[in-house]
């Protein structure tokens, strides 16, 4: 969906590309925060930088991104419950 949104927006208005990316960035952070809270993130074995102001793609524990978009979460064995 993100690729289609970017392609469509880019042709409608040249500045839409960055707006769509920013919108996706915020949606990802919201969804990661929901996951964190729903699985008792404060009690995880390691929750380094989660919910901090840092970029979730570069510093949140076990969040991996490809081209600036979350592609993998490696949280097995980290004490998630819920």
Short mmCIF file of C-alpha atoms in Angstrom, two decimals:
data_model
loop_
_atom_site.label_atom_id
_atom_site.label_comp_id
_atom_site.label_asym_id
_atom_site.label_seq_id
_atom_site.Cartn_x
_atom_site.Cartn_y
_atom_site.Cartn_z
CA UNK A 1 0.00 0.00 0.00
CA UNK A 2 2.80 2.44 0.83
CA UNK A 3 4.38 2.06 -2.61
CA UNK A 4 1.04 2.70 -4.32
CA UNK A 5 0.39 5.74 -2.10
CA UNK A 6 3.79 7.21 -2.87
CA UNK A 7 3.50 6.62 -6.61
CA UNK A 8 0.00 8.10 -6.82
CA UNK A 9 0.78 11.06 -4.59
CA UNK A 10 4.03 11.87 -6.36
CA UNK A 11 2.23 12.36 -9.65
CA UNK A 12 -0.54 14.46 -8.18
CA UNK A 13 1.69 16.92 -6.38
CA UNK A 14 5.50 16.95 -6.15
CA UNK A 15 5.54 17.53 -2.38
CA UNK A 16 3.11 14.74 -1.54
CA UNK A 17 5.87 12.13 -1.50
CA UNK A 18 7.39 13.44 1.73
CA UNK A 19 3.96 13.96 3.31
CA UNK A 20 2.96 10.36 2.63
CA UNK A 21 6.28 9.09 4.01
CA UNK A 22 5.89 11.16 7.18
CA UNK A 23 2.32 9.93 7.58
CA UNK A 24 3.55 6.31 7.30
CA UNK A 25 6.34 7.04 9.80
CA UNK A 26 3.80 8.25 12.37
CA UNK A 27 1.48 5.28 11.72
CA UNK A 28 4.37 2.90 12.32
CA UNK A 29 5.29 4.57 15.60
CA UNK A 30 1.66 4.43 16.71
CA UNK A 31 1.35 0.73 15.84
CA UNK A 32 4.63 -0.08 17.59
CA UNK A 33 3.44 1.81 20.69
CA UNK A 34 0.19 -0.17 20.64
CA UNK A 35 2.18 -3.43 20.41
CA UNK A 36 4.44 -2.29 23.26
CA UNK A 37 1.54 -1.43 25.53
CA UNK A 38 -0.55 -4.50 24.62
CA UNK A 39 2.33 -6.85 25.43
CA UNK A 40 3.47 -5.21 28.71
CA UNK A 41 6.51 -3.54 27.19
CA UNK A 42 7.77 -2.20 30.50
CA UNK A 43 8.24 -5.82 31.61
CA UNK A 44 10.10 -6.98 28.48
CA UNK A 45 13.58 -8.35 29.06
CA UNK A 46 14.95 -5.55 26.86
CA UNK A 47 12.90 -2.56 25.74
CA UNK A 48 15.81 -0.27 24.93
CA UNK A 49 14.65 3.02 23.36
CA UNK A 50 11.06 1.84 22.77
CA UNK A 51 8.67 4.81 22.93
CA UNK A 52 11.60 7.22 23.07
CA UNK A 53 11.97 10.22 20.78
CA UNK A 54 14.68 8.43 18.81
CA UNK A 55 14.06 7.06 15.34
CA UNK A 56 12.40 3.66 15.69
CA UNK A 57 14.18 2.40 12.56
CA UNK A 58 17.64 3.05 13.92
CA UNK A 59 17.50 2.68 17.69
CA UNK A 60 14.48 0.79 19.03
CA UNK A 61 15.51 -2.67 20.26
CA UNK A 62 15.02 -5.36 17.58
CA UNK A 63 13.09 -3.16 15.12
CA UNK A 64 14.49 -3.53 11.61
CA UNK A 65 13.59 -1.29 8.70
CA UNK A 66 14.14 -1.48 4.97
CA UNK A 67 14.10 1.78 3.02
CA UNK A 68 12.81 3.59 6.11
CA UNK A 69 9.84 1.27 6.65
CA UNK A 70 9.54 -1.40 9.37
CA UNK A 71 10.25 -4.78 7.82
CA UNK A 72 10.93 -7.05 10.81
CA UNK A 73 10.46 -7.24 14.55
CA UNK A 74 12.74 -9.71 16.33
CA UNK A 75 11.12 -9.97 19.74
CA UNK A 76 10.98 -13.73 20.30
CA UNK A 77 12.12 -14.66 23.80
CA UNK A 78 11.91 -11.06 25.01
CA UNK A 79 9.14 -11.64 27.56
CA UNK A 80 6.15 -10.28 25.65
CA UNK A 81 2.85 -11.17 27.30
CA UNK A 82 -0.72 -10.22 26.63
#
